[in-house]
Coordinates of C-alpha atoms and ligand atoms in Angstrom, one line a residue:
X1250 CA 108.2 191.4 130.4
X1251 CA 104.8 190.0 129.1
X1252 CA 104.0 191.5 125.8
X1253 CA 100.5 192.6 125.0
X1254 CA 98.1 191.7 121.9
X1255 CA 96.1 194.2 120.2
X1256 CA 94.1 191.4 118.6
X1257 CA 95.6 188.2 117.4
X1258 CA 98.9 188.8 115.5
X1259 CA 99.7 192.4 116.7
X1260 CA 101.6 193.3 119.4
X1261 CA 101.9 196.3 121.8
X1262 CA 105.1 196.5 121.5
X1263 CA 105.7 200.2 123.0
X1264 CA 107.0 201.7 125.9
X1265 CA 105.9 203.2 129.3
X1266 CA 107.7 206.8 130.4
X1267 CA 106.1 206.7 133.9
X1268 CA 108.6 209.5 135.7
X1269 CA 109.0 211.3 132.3
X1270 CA 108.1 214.9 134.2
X1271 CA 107.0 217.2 131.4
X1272 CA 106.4 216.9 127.6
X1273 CA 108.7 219.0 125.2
X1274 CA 110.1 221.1 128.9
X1275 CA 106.4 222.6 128.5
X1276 CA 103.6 220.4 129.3
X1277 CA 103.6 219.2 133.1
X1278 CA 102.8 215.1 133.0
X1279 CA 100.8 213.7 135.6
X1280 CA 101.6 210.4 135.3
X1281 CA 104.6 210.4 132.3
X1282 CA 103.5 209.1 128.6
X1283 CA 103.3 206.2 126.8
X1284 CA 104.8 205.8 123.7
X1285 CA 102.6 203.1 121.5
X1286 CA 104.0 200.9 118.8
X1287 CA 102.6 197.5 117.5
X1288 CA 104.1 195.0 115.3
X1289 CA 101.7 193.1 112.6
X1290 CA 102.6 189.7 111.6
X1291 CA 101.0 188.9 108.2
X1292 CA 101.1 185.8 106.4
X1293 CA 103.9 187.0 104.9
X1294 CA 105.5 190.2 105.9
X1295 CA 105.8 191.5 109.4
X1296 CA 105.3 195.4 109.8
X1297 CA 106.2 197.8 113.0
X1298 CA 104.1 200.8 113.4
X1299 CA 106.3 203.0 115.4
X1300 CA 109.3 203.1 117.4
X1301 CA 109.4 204.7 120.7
X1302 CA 111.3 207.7 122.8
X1303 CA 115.2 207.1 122.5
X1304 CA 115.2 206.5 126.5
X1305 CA 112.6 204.3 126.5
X1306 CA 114.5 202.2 123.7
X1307 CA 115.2 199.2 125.7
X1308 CA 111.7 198.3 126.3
X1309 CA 110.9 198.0 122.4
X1310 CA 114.1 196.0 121.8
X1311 CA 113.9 193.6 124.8
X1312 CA 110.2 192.9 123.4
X1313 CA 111.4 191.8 119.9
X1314 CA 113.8 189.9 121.0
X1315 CA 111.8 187.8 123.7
X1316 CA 108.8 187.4 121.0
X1317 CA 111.9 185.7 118.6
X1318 CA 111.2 188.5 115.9
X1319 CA 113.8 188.1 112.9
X1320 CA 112.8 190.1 110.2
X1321 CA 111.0 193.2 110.5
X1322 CA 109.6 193.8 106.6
X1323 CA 108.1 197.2 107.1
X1324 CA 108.6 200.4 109.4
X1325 CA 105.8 202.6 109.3
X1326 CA 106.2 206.1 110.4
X1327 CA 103.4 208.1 110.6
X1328 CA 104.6 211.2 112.3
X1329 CA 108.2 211.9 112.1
X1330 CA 108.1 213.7 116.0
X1331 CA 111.3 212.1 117.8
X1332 CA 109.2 210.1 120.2
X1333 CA 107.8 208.2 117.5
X1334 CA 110.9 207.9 115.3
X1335 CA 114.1 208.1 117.9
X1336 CA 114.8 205.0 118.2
X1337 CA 115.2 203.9 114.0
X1338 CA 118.6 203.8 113.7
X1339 CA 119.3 201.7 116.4
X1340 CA 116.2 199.4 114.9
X1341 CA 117.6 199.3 111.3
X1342 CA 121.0 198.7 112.5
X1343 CA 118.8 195.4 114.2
X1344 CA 116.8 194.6 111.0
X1345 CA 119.0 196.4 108.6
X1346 CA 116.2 194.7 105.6
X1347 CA 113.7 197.1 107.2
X1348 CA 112.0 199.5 105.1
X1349 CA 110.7 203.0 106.4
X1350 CA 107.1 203.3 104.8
X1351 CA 106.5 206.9 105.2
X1352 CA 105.3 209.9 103.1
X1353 CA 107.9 212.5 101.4
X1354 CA 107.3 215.8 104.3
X1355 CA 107.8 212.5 106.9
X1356 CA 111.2 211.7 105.3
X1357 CA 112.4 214.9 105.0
X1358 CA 111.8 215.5 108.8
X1359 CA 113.4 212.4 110.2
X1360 CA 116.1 212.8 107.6
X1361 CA 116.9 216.2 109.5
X1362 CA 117.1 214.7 113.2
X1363 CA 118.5 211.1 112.5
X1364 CA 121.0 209.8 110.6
X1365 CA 118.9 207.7 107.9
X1366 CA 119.3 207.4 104.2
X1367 CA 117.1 207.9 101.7
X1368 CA 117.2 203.9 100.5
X1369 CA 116.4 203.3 103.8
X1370 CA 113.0 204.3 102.6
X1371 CA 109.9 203.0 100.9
X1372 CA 107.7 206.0 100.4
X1373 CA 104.2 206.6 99.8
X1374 CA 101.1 208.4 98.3
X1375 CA 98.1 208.9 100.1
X1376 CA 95.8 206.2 99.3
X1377 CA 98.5 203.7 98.6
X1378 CA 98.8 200.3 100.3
X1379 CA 101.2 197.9 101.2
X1380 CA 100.3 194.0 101.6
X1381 CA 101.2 192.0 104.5
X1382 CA 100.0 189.1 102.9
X1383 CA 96.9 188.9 104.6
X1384 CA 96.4 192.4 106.1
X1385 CA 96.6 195.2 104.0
X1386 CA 97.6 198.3 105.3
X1387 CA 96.1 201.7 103.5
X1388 CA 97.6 205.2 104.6
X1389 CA 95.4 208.8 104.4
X1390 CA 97.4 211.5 104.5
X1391 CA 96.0 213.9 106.7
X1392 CA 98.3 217.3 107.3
X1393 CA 98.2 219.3 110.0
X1394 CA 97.0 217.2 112.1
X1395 CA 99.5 218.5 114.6
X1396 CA 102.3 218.3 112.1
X1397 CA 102.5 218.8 108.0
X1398 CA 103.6 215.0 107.7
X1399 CA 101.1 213.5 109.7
X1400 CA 98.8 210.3 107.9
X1401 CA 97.6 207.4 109.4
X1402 CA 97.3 203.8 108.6
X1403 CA 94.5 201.8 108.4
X1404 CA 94.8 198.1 108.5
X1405 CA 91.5 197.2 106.1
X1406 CA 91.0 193.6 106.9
X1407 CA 90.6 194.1 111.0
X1408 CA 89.3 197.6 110.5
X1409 CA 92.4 199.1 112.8
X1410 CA 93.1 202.9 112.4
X1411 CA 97.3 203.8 113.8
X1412 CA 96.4 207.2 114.2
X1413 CA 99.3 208.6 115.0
X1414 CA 99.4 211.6 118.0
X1415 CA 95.5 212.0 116.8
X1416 CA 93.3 210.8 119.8
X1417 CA 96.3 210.3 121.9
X1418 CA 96.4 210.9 125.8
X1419 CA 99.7 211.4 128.3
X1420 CA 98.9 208.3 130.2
X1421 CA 100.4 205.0 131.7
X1422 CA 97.7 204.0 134.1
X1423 CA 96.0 201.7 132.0
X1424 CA 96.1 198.1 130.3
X1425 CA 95.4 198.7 126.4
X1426 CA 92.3 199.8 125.8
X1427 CA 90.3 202.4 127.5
X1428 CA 88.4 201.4 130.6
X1429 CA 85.0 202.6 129.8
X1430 CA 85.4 205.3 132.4
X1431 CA 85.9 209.0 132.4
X1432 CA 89.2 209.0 134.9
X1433 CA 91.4 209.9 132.0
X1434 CA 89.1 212.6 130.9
X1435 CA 91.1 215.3 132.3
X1436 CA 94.3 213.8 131.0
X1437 CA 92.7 213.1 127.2
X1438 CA 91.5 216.8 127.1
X1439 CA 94.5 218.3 128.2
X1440 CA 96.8 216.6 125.5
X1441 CA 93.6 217.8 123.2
X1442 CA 94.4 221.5 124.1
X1443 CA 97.9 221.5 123.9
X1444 CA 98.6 219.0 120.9
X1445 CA 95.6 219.2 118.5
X1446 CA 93.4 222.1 119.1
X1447 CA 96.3 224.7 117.7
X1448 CA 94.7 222.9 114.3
X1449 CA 90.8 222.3 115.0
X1450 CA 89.6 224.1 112.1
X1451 CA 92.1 221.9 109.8
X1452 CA 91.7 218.7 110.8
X1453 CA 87.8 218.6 111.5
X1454 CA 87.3 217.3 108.3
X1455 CA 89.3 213.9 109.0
X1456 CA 86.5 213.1 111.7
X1457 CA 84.2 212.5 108.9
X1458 CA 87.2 210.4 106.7
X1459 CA 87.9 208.3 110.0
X1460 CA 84.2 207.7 110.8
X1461 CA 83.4 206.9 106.7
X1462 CA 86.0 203.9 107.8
X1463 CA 83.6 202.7 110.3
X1464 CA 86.8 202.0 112.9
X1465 CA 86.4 199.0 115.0
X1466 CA 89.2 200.1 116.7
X1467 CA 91.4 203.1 117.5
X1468 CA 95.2 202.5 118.4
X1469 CA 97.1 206.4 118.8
X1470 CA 100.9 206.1 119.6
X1471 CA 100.2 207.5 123.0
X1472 CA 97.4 206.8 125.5
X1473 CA 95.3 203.8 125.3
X1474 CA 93.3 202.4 122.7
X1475 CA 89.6 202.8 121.8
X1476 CA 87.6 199.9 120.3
X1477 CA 83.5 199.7 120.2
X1478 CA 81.6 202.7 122.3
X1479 CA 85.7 204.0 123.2
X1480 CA 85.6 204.4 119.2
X1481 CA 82.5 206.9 119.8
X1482 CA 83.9 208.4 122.9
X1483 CA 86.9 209.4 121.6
X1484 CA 85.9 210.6 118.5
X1485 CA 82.9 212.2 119.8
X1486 CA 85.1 214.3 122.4
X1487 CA 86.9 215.5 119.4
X1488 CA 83.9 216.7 117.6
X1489 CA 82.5 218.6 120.5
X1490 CA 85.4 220.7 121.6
X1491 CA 86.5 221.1 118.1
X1492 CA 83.0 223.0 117.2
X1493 CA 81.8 223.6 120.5
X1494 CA 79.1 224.5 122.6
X1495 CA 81.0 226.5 125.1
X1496 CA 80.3 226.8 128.5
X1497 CA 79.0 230.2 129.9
X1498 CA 82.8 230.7 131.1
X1499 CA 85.7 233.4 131.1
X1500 CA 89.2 232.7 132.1
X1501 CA 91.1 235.6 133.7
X1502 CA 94.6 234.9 133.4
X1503 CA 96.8 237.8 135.2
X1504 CA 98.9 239.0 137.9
X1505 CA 99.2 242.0 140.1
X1506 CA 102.4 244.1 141.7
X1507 CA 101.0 246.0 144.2
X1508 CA 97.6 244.7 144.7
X1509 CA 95.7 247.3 142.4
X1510 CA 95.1 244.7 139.5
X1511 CA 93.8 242.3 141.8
X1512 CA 91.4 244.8 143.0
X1513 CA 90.4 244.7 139.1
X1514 CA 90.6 240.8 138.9
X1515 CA 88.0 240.4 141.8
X1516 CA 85.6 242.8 141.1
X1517 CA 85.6 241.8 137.8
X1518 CA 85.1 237.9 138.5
X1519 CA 82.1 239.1 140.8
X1520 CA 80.4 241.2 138.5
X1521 CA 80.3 238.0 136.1
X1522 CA 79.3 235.8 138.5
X1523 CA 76.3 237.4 139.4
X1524 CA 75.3 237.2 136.1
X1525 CA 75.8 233.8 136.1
X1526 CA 78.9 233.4 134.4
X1527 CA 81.8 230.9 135.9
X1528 CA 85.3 232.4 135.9
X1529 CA 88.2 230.8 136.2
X1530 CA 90.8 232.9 137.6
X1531 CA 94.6 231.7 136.6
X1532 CA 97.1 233.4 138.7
X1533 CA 100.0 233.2 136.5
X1534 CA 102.4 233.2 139.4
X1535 CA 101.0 229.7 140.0
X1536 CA 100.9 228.9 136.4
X1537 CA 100.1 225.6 135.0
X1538 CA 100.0 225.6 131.3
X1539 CA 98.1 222.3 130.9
X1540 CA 95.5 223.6 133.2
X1541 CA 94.7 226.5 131.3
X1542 CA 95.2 224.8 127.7
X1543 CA 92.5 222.7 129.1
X1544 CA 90.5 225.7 130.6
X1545 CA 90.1 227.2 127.6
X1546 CA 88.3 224.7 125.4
X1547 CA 85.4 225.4 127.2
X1548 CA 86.1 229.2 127.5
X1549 CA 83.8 231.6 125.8
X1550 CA 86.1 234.4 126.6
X1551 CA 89.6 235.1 127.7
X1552 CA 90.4 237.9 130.1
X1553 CA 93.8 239.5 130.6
X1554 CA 94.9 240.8 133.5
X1555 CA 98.3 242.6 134.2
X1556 CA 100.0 245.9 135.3
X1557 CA 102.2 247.9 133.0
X1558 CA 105.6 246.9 133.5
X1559 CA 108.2 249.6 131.9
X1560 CA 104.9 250.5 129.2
X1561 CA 104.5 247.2 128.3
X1562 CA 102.5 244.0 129.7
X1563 CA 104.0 242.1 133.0
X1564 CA 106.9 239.9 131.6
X1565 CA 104.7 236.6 133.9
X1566 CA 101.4 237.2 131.5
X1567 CA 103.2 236.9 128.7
X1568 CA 104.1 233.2 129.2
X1569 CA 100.2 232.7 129.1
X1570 CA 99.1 235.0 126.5
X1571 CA 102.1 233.8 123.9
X1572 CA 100.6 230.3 125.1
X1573 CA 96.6 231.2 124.2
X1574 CA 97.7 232.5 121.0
X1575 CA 100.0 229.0 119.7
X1576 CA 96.8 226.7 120.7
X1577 CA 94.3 229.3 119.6
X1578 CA 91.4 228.3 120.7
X1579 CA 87.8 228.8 120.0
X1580 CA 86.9 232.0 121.8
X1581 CA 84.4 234.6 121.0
X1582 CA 86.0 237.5 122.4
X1583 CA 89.3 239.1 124.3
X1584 CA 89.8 241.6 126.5
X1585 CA 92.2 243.2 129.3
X1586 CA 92.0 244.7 132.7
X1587 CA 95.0 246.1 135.1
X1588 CA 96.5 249.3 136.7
X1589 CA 99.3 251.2 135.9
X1590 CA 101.3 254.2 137.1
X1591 CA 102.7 256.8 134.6
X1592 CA 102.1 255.9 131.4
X1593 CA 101.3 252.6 129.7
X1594 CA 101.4 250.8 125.8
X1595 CA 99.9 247.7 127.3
X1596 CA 97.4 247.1 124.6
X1597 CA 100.0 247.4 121.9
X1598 CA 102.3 245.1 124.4
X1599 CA 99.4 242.1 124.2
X1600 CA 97.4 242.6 120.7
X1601 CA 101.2 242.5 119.4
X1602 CA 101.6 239.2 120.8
X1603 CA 97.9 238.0 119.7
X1604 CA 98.8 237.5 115.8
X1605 CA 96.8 234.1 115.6
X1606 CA 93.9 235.8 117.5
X1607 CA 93.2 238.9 114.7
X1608 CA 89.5 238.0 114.4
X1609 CA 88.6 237.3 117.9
X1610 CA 86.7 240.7 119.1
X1611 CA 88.6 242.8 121.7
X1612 CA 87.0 244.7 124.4
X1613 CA 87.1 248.0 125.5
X1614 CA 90.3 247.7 127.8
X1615 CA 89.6 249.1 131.5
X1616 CA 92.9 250.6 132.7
X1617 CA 93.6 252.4 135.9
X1618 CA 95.4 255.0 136.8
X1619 CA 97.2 253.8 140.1
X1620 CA 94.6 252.2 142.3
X1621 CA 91.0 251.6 140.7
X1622 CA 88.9 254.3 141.2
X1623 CA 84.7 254.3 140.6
X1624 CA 85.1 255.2 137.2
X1625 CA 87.1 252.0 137.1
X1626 CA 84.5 250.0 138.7
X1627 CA 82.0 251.1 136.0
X1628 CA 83.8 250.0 133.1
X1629 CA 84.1 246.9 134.8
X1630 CA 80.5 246.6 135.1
X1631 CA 79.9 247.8 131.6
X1632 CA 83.0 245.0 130.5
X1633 CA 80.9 242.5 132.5
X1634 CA 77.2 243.8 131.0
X1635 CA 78.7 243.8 127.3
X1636 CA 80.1 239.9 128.2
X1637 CA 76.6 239.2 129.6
X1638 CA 74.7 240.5 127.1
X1639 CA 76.3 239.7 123.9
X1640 CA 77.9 236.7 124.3
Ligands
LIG624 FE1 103.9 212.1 120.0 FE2 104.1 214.7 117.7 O1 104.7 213.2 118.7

């Protein structure tokens, strides 16, 4: 096992979860996750950021040991998330002198899942700083950045910012710092939907504190890291999709019974694309949530589509809808298509499920009775004129 430096005196330290099949039994992982942590030797006090994934435990142990660590001054825990935190008891039991440096929210989280004491810890304000002797590590709180707890830590005298899940990526295929390409793109902006775009409009704010710190390098606990243009890449990505542009696109997310809503579906996604508009159709019976997470950052608009299932919406879409409204993203409008046979509440069914989305304008819905007829048709066209025209 060959351990990895950051720069000089810190240590990758973390894990690779290469078969690890889906994140939280939601988020499908195309090639696992990586769980990041680095030890800082100072001139006289050594520091972990992070542990890893309690299965992945070994990997972070084994590497201490073969580097000859002894003493382990500081623990710092910047998220208290279980794939960050899992593995502290069995790392205090190691280096029982160890001292979690977190923030109060932080304790109180881990302090629910493990079995830690409160002496165990050394907490912290934001602003304060501990001193490695010569490294000094600074922490900005920054909440809801995913989680209330969450801060980072900023190593002042190498300009190194532990960011935490912010920035990170489900990946394994790669060294420690990003390649200068765009092949993890897809997997970067899909951990983007799902992890931090439920918060854009909170966070955005930290992009400005993070680039006032003038980075030199970017180290999140999953993914890899970013130093010189990566610090521009990544942070520039965040900017974009967290205030836009869109592209001139509209996901249809729905399913049919009997064939009448795809009738709907179809026409529909014609009528736009003759006006020029892409459409990304997500059959929910083939349903991959990371796919349309990452769909709908660059989404204008969201279209549902689904029959009326005993008055209500088809049990499938709701999956999907209950999805687009935890990650909420930055839409202009909603709206919703499909048949049904004698008698329907759908709309009540899906704006009931669409609490985060209140402000998002909803379109006239176009419902059939049975199979689409041309009055049908025309409020389809009119759906895709008013799309067209107004946004
Ligand atoms: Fe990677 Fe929120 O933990």
């Amino acid at each position: 096992m060959s351990t990895k430096e950051l720069i000089p005196n810190i240590y990758c330290v973390g894990s690779k979860d290469r078969h690890r099949p889906f994140f939280d039994n939601l988020m499908p992982l195309a090639e696992g996750t990586s769980y990041n942590a680095f030890l800082i030797k100072g001139s006289e006090k050594t520091a972990l950021v992070d542990t890893v994934y309690p299965p992945c435990h070994s990997e972070l142990i084994d590497k201490l040991k073969e580097m000859g660590v002894e003493k382990i001054d500081y623990v710092i825990i910047n998220h208290g998330e279980q794939d960050h935190t899992g593995t502290l008891p069995e790392l205090l039991s190691l280096f029982p002198e160890a001292k979690i440096v977190t923030n109060k929210k932080c304790q109180e989280i881990t302090m629910g899942f493990l079995p830690l004491k409160e002496d165990q810890y050394h907490l912290v304000a934001d602003g304060d700083e501990i001193s490695l002797g010569d490294k000094t590590l600074q922490f900005m709180f920054a909440p809801w950045v995913h989680w209330p707890d969450t801060m980072f830590a900023f190593l002042k005298e190498d300009k190194i910012l532990f960011s935490t899940d912010f920035f990170g990526a489900h990946v394994t295929n790669y060294d420690v710092f990003w390649d200068g390409t765009d092949t993890i793109l897809p997997l970067i902006k899909a951990y983007y939907a799902e992890i931090q775009m439920p918060f854009a409009k909170v966070w955005a704010k930290y992009l400005d504190k993070i680039a006032a710190l003038n980075p030199s390098i970017i180290a999140p606990s999953h993914g890899p890291a970013y130093k010189g243009d990566g610090v521009h890449y990544i942070m520039d990505l965040y900017r974009k999709w967290s205030m836009g542009p869109r592209a001139n696109k509209v996901a249809i997310v729905g399913v049919s019974m009997y064939g009448s809503t795809t009738l709907m579906i179809d026409y529909l996604k014609k009528a736009l694309e003759e006006k020029g508009i892409e459409v990304k159709h997500h059959d929910v019976m083939d349903l991959n949530n990371t796919e349309l997470a990452s769909d709908l950052i660059d989404c204008k608009g969201v279209i549902v589509a689904s029959p009326t299932v005993l008055t209500g919406l088809h049990p499938m879409v709701v999956e999907p809808v209950f999805l687009l409204n935890a990650v909420k993203p930055n839409i202009q409008f909603l709206g919703l298509i499909g048949s049904y046979s004698w008698g329907t509440l759908i709309v009540n069914s899906l704006t009931g499920l669409l609490g985060n989305m209140k402000t998002v304008p909803f379109l006239d819905p176009v419902l059939a009775k049975g199979t689409p007829k041309e009055a049908d048709y025309a409020a389809l066209n009119k759906m895709a004129d008013t799309i067209a025209q107004n946004y």
